Coordinates of C-alpha atoms in Angstrom, one line a residue:
X1 CA 30.4 61.6 -113.4
X2 CA 31.3 58.0 -113.2
X3 CA 34.3 58.9 -111.1
X4 CA 32.0 60.7 -108.6
X5 CA 29.8 57.7 -108.2
X6 CA 32.7 55.4 -107.7
X7 CA 34.1 57.6 -104.9
X8 CA 30.7 57.7 -103.2
X9 CA 30.5 53.9 -103.2
X10 CA 34.0 53.6 -101.8
X11 CA 33.2 56.0 -99.0
X12 CA 30.1 54.1 -98.0
X13 CA 32.0 50.8 -97.8
X14 CA 34.6 52.4 -95.6
X15 CA 32.0 53.7 -93.2
X16 CA 30.1 50.4 -93.0
X17 CA 33.3 48.5 -92.3
X18 CA 34.1 50.8 -89.3
X19 CA 30.7 50.3 -87.7
X20 CA 31.0 46.5 -88.0
X21 CA 34.4 46.6 -86.3
X22 CA 33.2 48.7 -83.5
X23 CA 30.1 46.4 -82.8
X24 CA 32.2 43.3 -82.8
X25 CA 34.7 44.8 -80.5
X26 CA 31.9 45.7 -78.1
X27 CA 30.5 42.2 -78.1
X28 CA 34.0 40.8 -77.5
X29 CA 34.5 43.2 -74.7
X30 CA 31.2 42.1 -73.1
X31 CA 32.1 38.4 -73.3
X32 CA 35.5 39.2 -71.8
X33 CA 34.0 41.0 -68.9
X34 CA 31.6 38.1 -68.2
X35 CA 34.5 35.6 -68.3
X36 CA 36.5 37.9 -66.1
X37 CA 33.8 38.0 -63.5
X38 CA 33.5 34.2 -63.4
X39 CA 37.2 33.8 -62.9
X40 CA 37.3 36.4 -60.0
X41 CA 38.8 35.0 -56.7
X42 CA 36.4 34.2 -53.8
X43 CA 37.8 37.1 -51.7
X44 CA 38.3 40.3 -53.4
X45 CA 38.3 43.0 -50.7
X46 CA 38.4 42.3 -46.9
X47 CA 36.2 39.4 -45.7
X48 CA 33.6 39.8 -48.5
X49 CA 32.9 36.6 -50.3
X50 CA 31.6 36.1 -53.7
X51 CA 30.7 33.1 -55.8
X52 CA 28.7 29.9 -55.5
X53 CA 27.9 28.2 -52.1
X54 CA 29.1 24.9 -53.5
X55 CA 32.6 26.2 -53.4
X56 CA 32.3 27.2 -49.7
X57 CA 30.7 23.9 -48.4
X58 CA 32.7 22.3 -45.5
X59 CA 32.8 18.6 -44.5
X60 CA 29.6 17.1 -42.8
X61 CA 30.5 16.4 -39.1
X62 CA 27.3 14.4 -38.6
X63 CA 28.7 11.8 -40.9
X64 CA 31.9 11.2 -39.0
X65 CA 32.3 7.7 -37.4
X66 CA 33.2 9.0 -34.0
X67 CA 32.0 11.9 -31.9
X68 CA 34.4 14.1 -30.0
X69 CA 33.5 12.6 -26.6
X70 CA 34.0 9.1 -28.0
X71 CA 37.4 10.1 -29.4
X72 CA 38.3 11.6 -26.0
X73 CA 37.3 8.5 -24.0
X74 CA 38.8 6.1 -26.6
X75 CA 35.6 4.1 -26.7
X76 CA 36.5 2.4 -30.0
X77 CA 39.8 1.3 -28.7
X78 CA 38.4 -1.0 -26.0
X79 CA 36.0 -3.9 -25.6
X80 CA 33.4 -2.7 -23.1
X81 CA 31.6 -6.0 -23.2
X82 CA 34.1 -7.1 -20.6
X83 CA 34.1 -5.8 -17.0
X84 CA 37.0 -3.5 -15.9
X85 CA 40.1 -5.6 -15.0
X86 CA 38.8 -8.7 -16.5
X87 CA 40.6 -11.8 -15.2
X88 CA 41.8 -9.9 -12.1
X89 CA 40.2 -9.2 -8.7
X90 CA 36.5 -8.3 -8.4
X91 CA 35.5 -4.8 -9.4
X92 CA 34.4 -2.8 -6.3
X93 CA 31.0 -1.1 -7.0
X94 CA 29.8 1.3 -4.3
X95 CA 26.1 2.1 -4.1
X96 CA 24.1 4.9 -2.4
X97 CA 20.4 5.5 -2.5
X98 CA 18.1 8.4 -2.0
X99 CA 14.5 7.5 -1.4
X100 CA 12.2 10.0 -3.0
X101 CA 8.8 8.6 -2.1
X102 CA 7.2 5.6 -0.6
X103 CA 4.0 5.5 -2.5
X104 CA 1.7 2.6 -1.5
X105 CA 1.6 -0.3 0.9
X106 CA -0.9 -3.0 0.0
X107 CA -1.9 -5.7 2.5
X108 CA -4.0 -7.5 -0.1
X109 CA -1.2 -7.8 -2.7
X110 CA 1.6 -8.0 0.0
X111 CA 3.8 -5.4 -1.8
X112 CA 5.0 -1.8 -1.7
X113 CA 5.9 0.8 -4.3
X114 CA 9.0 3.0 -3.9
X115 CA 10.6 5.7 -6.1
X116 CA 14.3 6.2 -5.5
X117 CA 17.6 7.6 -6.9
X118 CA 20.2 4.8 -7.1
X119 CA 23.8 5.7 -7.8
X120 CA 26.7 3.5 -8.6
X121 CA 30.4 4.3 -8.2
X122 CA 33.3 2.3 -9.8
X123 CA 36.6 2.9 -11.6
X124 CA 37.2 1.9 -15.2
X125 CA 40.7 2.9 -16.4
X126 CA 39.7 2.4 -20.0
X127 CA 37.6 5.7 -19.7
X128 CA 40.5 7.8 -18.3
X129 CA 41.3 10.9 -20.3
X130 CA 43.7 13.8 -20.3
X131 CA 42.4 17.0 -18.7
X132 CA 44.4 20.1 -17.7
X133 CA 41.6 21.3 -15.5
X134 CA 40.8 17.9 -13.8
X135 CA 37.1 18.4 -14.5
X136 CA 34.7 15.6 -15.1
X137 CA 32.5 15.1 -18.1
X138 CA 28.8 14.5 -17.7
X139 CA 26.7 12.6 -20.3
X140 CA 23.1 11.4 -20.6
X141 CA 21.8 7.9 -21.2
X142 CA 23.0 7.7 -24.8
X143 CA 26.6 7.0 -23.8
X144 CA 25.5 4.3 -21.2
X145 CA 24.8 1.9 -24.0
X146 CA 28.4 2.1 -25.3
X147 CA 30.3 1.4 -22.1
X148 CA 30.2 -1.2 -19.3
X149 CA 27.9 -0.5 -16.4
X150 CA 26.9 -2.8 -13.4
X151 CA 23.9 -5.0 -14.2
X152 CA 21.8 -4.4 -11.1
X153 CA 18.3 -5.7 -10.6
X154 CA 15.8 -5.7 -7.7
X155 CA 15.2 -9.1 -6.1
X156 CA 11.6 -10.1 -5.6
X157 CA 10.4 -7.1 -7.6
X158 CA 7.0 -7.4 -9.4
X159 CA 7.6 -4.5 -11.7
X160 CA 10.0 -1.6 -12.1
X161 CA 10.8 1.1 -14.6
X162 CA 13.2 4.0 -15.2
X163 CA 11.5 7.3 -15.6
X164 CA 11.7 8.8 -19.1
X165 CA 10.0 12.2 -18.8
X166 CA 11.1 14.4 -20.5
X167 CA 14.1 12.3 -21.4
X168 CA 15.6 9.1 -19.8
X169 CA 16.4 10.0 -16.2
X170 CA 19.9 8.6 -16.4
X171 CA 23.2 10.4 -15.7
X172 CA 26.8 9.3 -16.4
X173 CA 29.7 11.3 -15.0
X174 CA 33.3 10.3 -15.9
X175 CA 36.4 11.7 -14.1
X176 CA 39.9 12.1 -15.7
X177 CA 41.3 9.2 -13.6
X178 CA 38.6 6.8 -14.9
X179 CA 36.2 7.0 -11.9
X180 CA 32.5 6.7 -13.0
X181 CA 29.3 7.9 -11.4
X182 CA 26.2 6.3 -12.8
X183 CA 22.8 7.5 -11.5
X184 CA 19.2 6.8 -12.5
X185 CA 15.7 7.4 -11.1
X186 CA 13.6 4.2 -10.7
X187 CA 10.2 3.3 -9.4
X188 CA 9.9 -0.3 -8.2
X189 CA 7.1 -2.4 -6.8
X190 CA 8.5 -5.2 -4.7
X191 CA 7.1 -8.0 -2.5
X192 CA 6.8 -7.5 1.3
X193 CA 5.9 -10.5 3.4
X194 CA 3.6 -9.2 6.1
X195 CA 2.5 -10.9 9.3
X196 CA -1.1 -9.7 9.9
X197 CA -1.7 -11.7 13.1
X198 CA -1.7 -8.4 15.1
X199 CA -3.6 -6.3 12.5
X200 CA -4.4 -3.4 12.9
X201 CA -2.1 -3.1 15.8
X202 CA 0.9 -4.4 13.9
X203 CA 4.3 -3.3 12.9
X204 CA 5.7 -4.4 9.5
X205 CA 9.3 -4.6 8.2
X206 CA 9.9 -4.5 4.5
X207 CA 13.1 -4.6 2.4
X208 CA 14.2 -3.7 -1.1
X209 CA 17.0 -6.0 -2.3
X210 CA 19.6 -5.0 -4.9
X211 CA 21.9 -7.5 -6.5
X212 CA 24.0 -8.1 -9.6
X213 CA 22.3 -10.4 -12.1
X214 CA 25.3 -11.9 -13.9
X215 CA 28.5 -11.2 -11.9
X216 CA 29.2 -13.3 -8.8
X217 CA 31.3 -12.0 -5.9
X218 CA 34.4 -13.2 -7.7
X219 CA 33.8 -10.6 -10.4
X220 CA 31.9 -7.8 -8.7
X221 CA 32.0 -6.7 -5.1
X222 CA 28.8 -4.8 -4.3
X223 CA 28.9 -2.6 -1.1
X224 CA 27.3 0.4 0.5
X225 CA 29.6 3.3 -0.3
X226 CA 29.1 5.1 3.0
X227 CA 27.8 2.4 5.2
X228 CA 24.5 3.3 6.9
X229 CA 24.9 6.9 5.6
X230 CA 24.5 5.6 2.1
X231 CA 20.7 5.7 2.5
X232 CA 19.0 9.1 2.7
X233 CA 15.3 9.9 2.6
X234 CA 13.1 12.8 1.9
X235 CA 11.7 14.4 5.1
X236 CA 8.4 14.9 3.4
X237 CA 7.8 11.2 3.0
X238 CA 4.5 10.2 4.8
X239 CA 1.9 7.6 4.5
X240 CA -1.8 7.9 5.4
X241 CA -2.0 4.5 7.2
X242 CA 1.6 4.0 8.5
X243 CA 4.2 5.8 10.5
X244 CA 7.7 5.3 9.1
X245 CA 9.9 4.5 12.1
X246 CA 13.2 3.6 10.6
X247 CA 15.3 3.2 7.5
X248 CA 18.6 1.2 7.6
X249 CA 20.9 -0.8 5.3
X250 CA 22.4 -4.3 5.5
X251 CA 24.6 -6.4 3.2
X252 CA 24.5 -10.2 2.8
X253 CA 25.6 -13.0 0.5
X254 CA 23.0 -14.8 -1.5
X255 CA 23.6 -18.3 -2.8
X256 CA 22.2 -19.9 -5.9
X257 CA 22.9 -23.6 -6.4
X258 CA 23.4 -23.2 -10.2
X259 CA 25.5 -20.0 -10.4
X260 CA 27.2 -19.3 -7.0
X261 CA 27.4 -16.5 -4.5
X262 CA 26.3 -13.0 -5.1
X263 CA 26.5 -9.8 -3.0
X264 CA 23.1 -8.5 -2.0
X265 CA 22.3 -5.0 -0.6
X266 CA 19.2 -4.5 1.6
X267 CA 17.2 -1.3 2.1
X268 CA 15.1 -2.1 5.3
X269 CA 12.3 0.1 6.6
X270 CA 9.9 -0.4 9.5
X271 CA 6.3 0.8 9.4
X272 CA 3.9 1.1 12.3
X273 CA 0.2 1.3 11.5
X274 CA -1.9 4.2 12.6
X275 CA -4.7 2.8 14.9
X276 CA -7.0 5.8 15.0
X277 CA -8.7 5.1 11.7
X278 CA -9.6 1.6 12.8
X279 CA -10.8 2.8 16.2
X280 CA -13.4 5.0 14.4
X281 CA -14.3 2.5 11.7
X282 CA -14.2 -0.8 13.5
X283 CA -13.7 -0.8 17.3
X284 CA -16.0 1.9 18.4
X285 CA -19.0 0.7 16.3
X286 CA -18.5 -2.9 17.5
X287 CA -18.4 -1.7 21.2
X288 CA -21.5 0.4 20.8
X289 CA -23.4 -2.6 19.3
X290 CA -22.5 -4.7 22.3
X291 CA -23.6 -2.0 24.7
X292 CA -26.8 -1.6 22.8
X293 CA -27.6 -5.2 23.2
X294 CA -27.4 -4.8 27.0
X295 CA -30.4 -2.4 26.9
X296 CA -32.7 -5.5 26.5
X297 CA -31.9 -6.5 30.1
X298 CA -33.8 -3.5 31.4
X299 CA -36.8 -4.1 29.1
X300 CA -39.8 -6.0 30.5
X301 CA -39.6 -9.6 29.4
X302 CA -43.2 -9.5 28.3
X303 CA -42.3 -6.8 25.7
X304 CA -41.4 -9.3 23.0
X305 CA -41.8 -6.8 20.1
X306 CA -39.2 -4.6 21.7
X307 CA -36.5 -7.1 22.8
X308 CA -36.5 -9.5 19.8
X309 CA -35.9 -6.8 17.1
X310 CA -33.3 -5.2 19.2
X311 CA -31.3 -8.4 19.5
X312 CA -31.6 -9.2 15.8
X313 CA -30.6 -5.7 14.8
X314 CA -27.4 -5.8 16.8
X315 CA -26.5 -9.3 15.5
X316 CA -26.9 -8.2 11.9
X317 CA -25.0 -5.0 12.4
X318 CA -22.0 -7.0 13.9
X319 CA -22.2 -9.3 10.9
X320 CA -21.9 -6.3 8.5
X321 CA -18.9 -4.9 10.4
X322 CA -17.1 -8.2 10.2
X323 CA -17.8 -8.6 6.5
X324 CA -16.6 -5.1 5.7
X325 CA -13.3 -5.6 7.5
X326 CA -12.6 -8.9 5.9
X327 CA -13.4 -7.6 2.4
X328 CA -10.4 -5.3 2.5
X329 CA -8.0 -7.9 3.9
X330 CA -6.1 -10.8 2.3
X331 CA -7.5 -14.3 2.9
X332 CA -5.0 -15.4 5.4
X333 CA -5.3 -18.8 7.2
X334 CA -4.6 -17.4 10.7
X335 CA -6.7 -15.2 13.1
X336 CA -6.0 -11.5 13.2
X337 CA -6.2 -9.3 16.2
X338 CA -9.2 -7.5 14.8
X339 CA -11.0 -10.8 14.2
X340 CA -10.6 -11.7 17.9
X341 CA -12.2 -8.4 19.0
X342 CA -15.0 -8.5 16.4
X343 CA -15.9 -12.2 17.0
X344 CA -15.9 -11.8 20.8
X345 CA -18.2 -8.8 20.4
X346 CA -20.4 -10.8 18.1
X347 CA -20.6 -13.6 20.8
X348 CA -21.7 -11.0 23.4
X349 CA -24.4 -9.7 21.2
X350 CA -25.6 -13.2 20.3
X351 CA -25.6 -14.3 24.0
X352 CA -27.9 -11.3 24.8
X353 CA -30.4 -12.7 22.3
X354 CA -30.0 -16.2 23.9
X355 CA -30.5 -14.7 27.3
X356 CA -33.9 -13.4 26.4
X357 CA -34.9 -16.7 24.9
X358 CA -33.9 -18.4 28.2
X359 CA -35.9 -15.8 30.3
X360 CA -39.0 -16.2 28.1
X361 CA -38.8 -20.0 28.2
X362 CA -38.4 -20.3 32.0
X363 CA -41.3 -17.9 32.5
X364 CA -43.5 -19.9 30.3
X365 CA -42.4 -23.1 32.0
X366 CA -43.2 -21.8 35.5
X367 CA -46.7 -20.7 34.3
X368 CA -47.4 -24.2 33.1
X369 CA -46.2 -25.7 36.4
X370 CA -48.5 -23.4 38.3
X371 CA -51.4 -24.1 36.1
X372 CA -51.0 -27.9 36.5
X373 CA -50.6 -27.5 40.3
X374 CA -53.9 -25.6 40.5
X375 CA -55.7 -28.3 38.6
X376 CA -54.6 -30.9 41.1
X377 CA -55.3 -28.9 44.3
X378 CA -58.8 -28.8 45.9
X379 CA -60.6 -25.5 45.7
X380 CA -58.9 -23.0 48.0
X381 CA -60.7 -20.0 46.9
X382 CA -60.6 -17.5 49.8
X383 CA -58.7 -19.9 52.0
X384 CA -55.1 -19.8 53.2
X385 CA -53.1 -23.0 53.5
X386 CA -50.6 -23.2 56.2
X387 CA -47.1 -22.3 54.9
X388 CA -48.5 -20.5 51.9
X389 CA -47.7 -16.8 51.5
X390 CA -50.9 -15.9 49.7
X391 CA -54.0 -17.1 47.9
X392 CA -54.5 -17.9 44.3
X393 CA -57.4 -16.5 42.3
X394 CA -58.4 -16.8 38.7
X395 CA -57.2 -13.2 38.1
X396 CA -53.8 -14.0 39.5
X397 CA -53.4 -17.1 37.3
X398 CA -54.2 -15.3 34.1
X399 CA -52.0 -12.3 35.0
X400 CA -48.4 -13.3 34.2
X401 CA -47.1 -10.2 35.9
X402 CA -48.5 -10.8 39.4
X403 CA -47.7 -14.3 40.7
X404 CA -48.5 -15.2 44.3
X405 CA -51.0 -12.4 44.9
X406 CA -48.4 -9.7 45.3
X407 CA -50.1 -6.4 44.8
X408 CA -48.7 -3.4 42.9
X409 CA -47.3 -0.5 44.8
X410 CA -47.2 3.1 43.4
X411 CA -47.9 1.8 39.9
X412 CA -44.7 -0.2 39.7
X413 CA -44.5 -4.0 39.6
X414 CA -43.0 -5.6 42.6
X415 CA -40.5 -8.3 42.2
X416 CA -42.5 -11.2 40.8
X417 CA -42.3 -14.4 42.7
X418 CA -44.1 -17.7 42.2
X419 CA -44.5 -20.3 44.9
X420 CA -44.5 -23.8 43.6
X421 CA -46.1 -26.5 45.7
X422 CA -44.5 -29.9 45.2
X423 CA -46.2 -33.0 46.5
X424 CA -43.7 -35.7 47.5
X425 CA -46.0 -38.4 49.1
X426 CA -47.2 -41.0 46.6
X427 CA -50.2 -41.8 48.7
X428 CA -51.5 -38.3 48.6
X429 CA -51.0 -38.3 44.8
X430 CA -53.3 -41.4 44.6
X431 CA -56.0 -40.2 47.0
X432 CA -55.8 -36.6 45.9
X433 CA -55.6 -35.5 49.5
X434 CA -53.4 -32.5 50.0
X435 CA -52.1 -31.7 53.5
X436 CA -49.9 -29.0 54.9
X437 CA -47.0 -31.4 55.2
X438 CA -47.3 -32.6 51.6
X439 CA -45.9 -29.5 50.1
X440 CA -42.4 -28.0 50.0
X441 CA -42.1 -24.4 49.1
X442 CA -39.4 -23.3 46.5
X443 CA -39.1 -19.7 45.5
X444 CA -38.0 -19.0 41.9
X445 CA -37.2 -15.5 40.9
X446 CA -38.1 -15.2 37.2
X447 CA -36.1 -12.0 36.9
X448 CA -32.9 -13.5 38.2
X449 CA -31.4 -14.0 34.8
X450 CA -32.0 -10.4 33.7
X451 CA -30.7 -9.1 37.0
X452 CA -27.5 -11.1 36.9
X453 CA -27.0 -10.3 33.2
X454 CA -27.0 -6.6 33.9
X455 CA -23.8 -7.2 35.9
X456 CA -22.2 -10.2 34.3
X457 CA -22.3 -9.0 30.6
X458 CA -20.8 -5.5 31.2
X459 CA -18.2 -6.9 33.7
X460 CA -17.1 -9.7 31.3
X461 CA -16.8 -7.3 28.3
X462 CA -14.8 -4.8 30.3
X463 CA -12.5 -7.6 31.5
X464 CA -12.1 -8.7 27.9
X465 CA -11.1 -5.2 26.8
X466 CA -8.5 -4.9 29.5
X467 CA -6.9 -8.1 28.6
X468 CA -7.1 -7.4 24.8
X469 CA -5.6 -4.0 24.8
X470 CA -2.9 -4.9 27.4
X471 CA -1.8 -7.7 25.1
X472 CA -1.7 -5.9 21.7
X473 CA -0.7 -2.4 22.7

């Protein structure tokens, strides 16, 4: 019995020991598999990659000190603060320009605004690179700040800027032999000295001047690359007020007392003003006002309410036209062509008012002389003095429209005349005796001024227009 119990205990211990060994072996096998998997190589089959991304990370190219283009052009190997060939002959820099638009011409500010493409050509051997295909490399404005470029500026410019939409409108092209093309798009507002003495029948010549700011002609030789063909324009360029007649280029030397001689390039263009706008807005209205003032010469001098307002209206209208024209013009110290025409027209209108004042004054003066003469004469009612054309009556004296007893015919007033009797003998003046020989007849036509004005005023104004347009056209 005890022997049986002992054998059973021994068998149980053996079975328990076997299970423990099997479990431990399984655990060890599991840890071995995990370790094996960690130590697997990155490429097991084909191009399949396993493992962490940290082990596959390559070098960061954005943190390199030099880009590929800079390495190719050897930018770090040279000092581009110096001009090409420093210490040697002047660097030739060719220029050509394409005018994109001529935006505004201002007589008040004496300037113009132009948008253009300006291109520079030079050779910098420091930028030469090896190329098997002999092709150029093109860059944007970021590389321009790292190399030498000509320091051009616009002389007499008021403001200018390089376009930056959507990026800076700058282009740099480098060829294998070191030749460089540098192009940019610029809008510039520059001064234009205008002579307005013939305005608005004038022709203006303006120029845009290009020059190096720092380099004299000993260091930089600026020239038009293709001569007169270096300047090209867009055929669609047009201005509402001017006709563009000509574009041409010139080259001169500019001297500054403190720095020396500089090459200067000129873009010259000639503009002729369109006259039709000013004919409609200025010349035709002024001419019509002058012609309107002549209407008063055909209106009866006794119609004061008709002639006076007509004269005043034309004078005020001419003043308004003159004020409107001068409001849009600079305050120059000389007389313009339009001023001559407007002021002469104003004088004609003003003289028509003065003409009526003279007619009215002379008519009143003759009436007073006649009235005084009647008071000194004896009663001649119903009598006819020798040498007198007619008789005076109270009705004729009070009627200013029928002097000398001239009747009306067919409802129309005859030419009004007044006979003035002048007494020359002092004795007759003392005694009051009036004889036939004591009077001298003098005929005064009170309509003479109006009659002559109907011819003189239009004739003079037509002569003025012939002289004016023959001189300015």
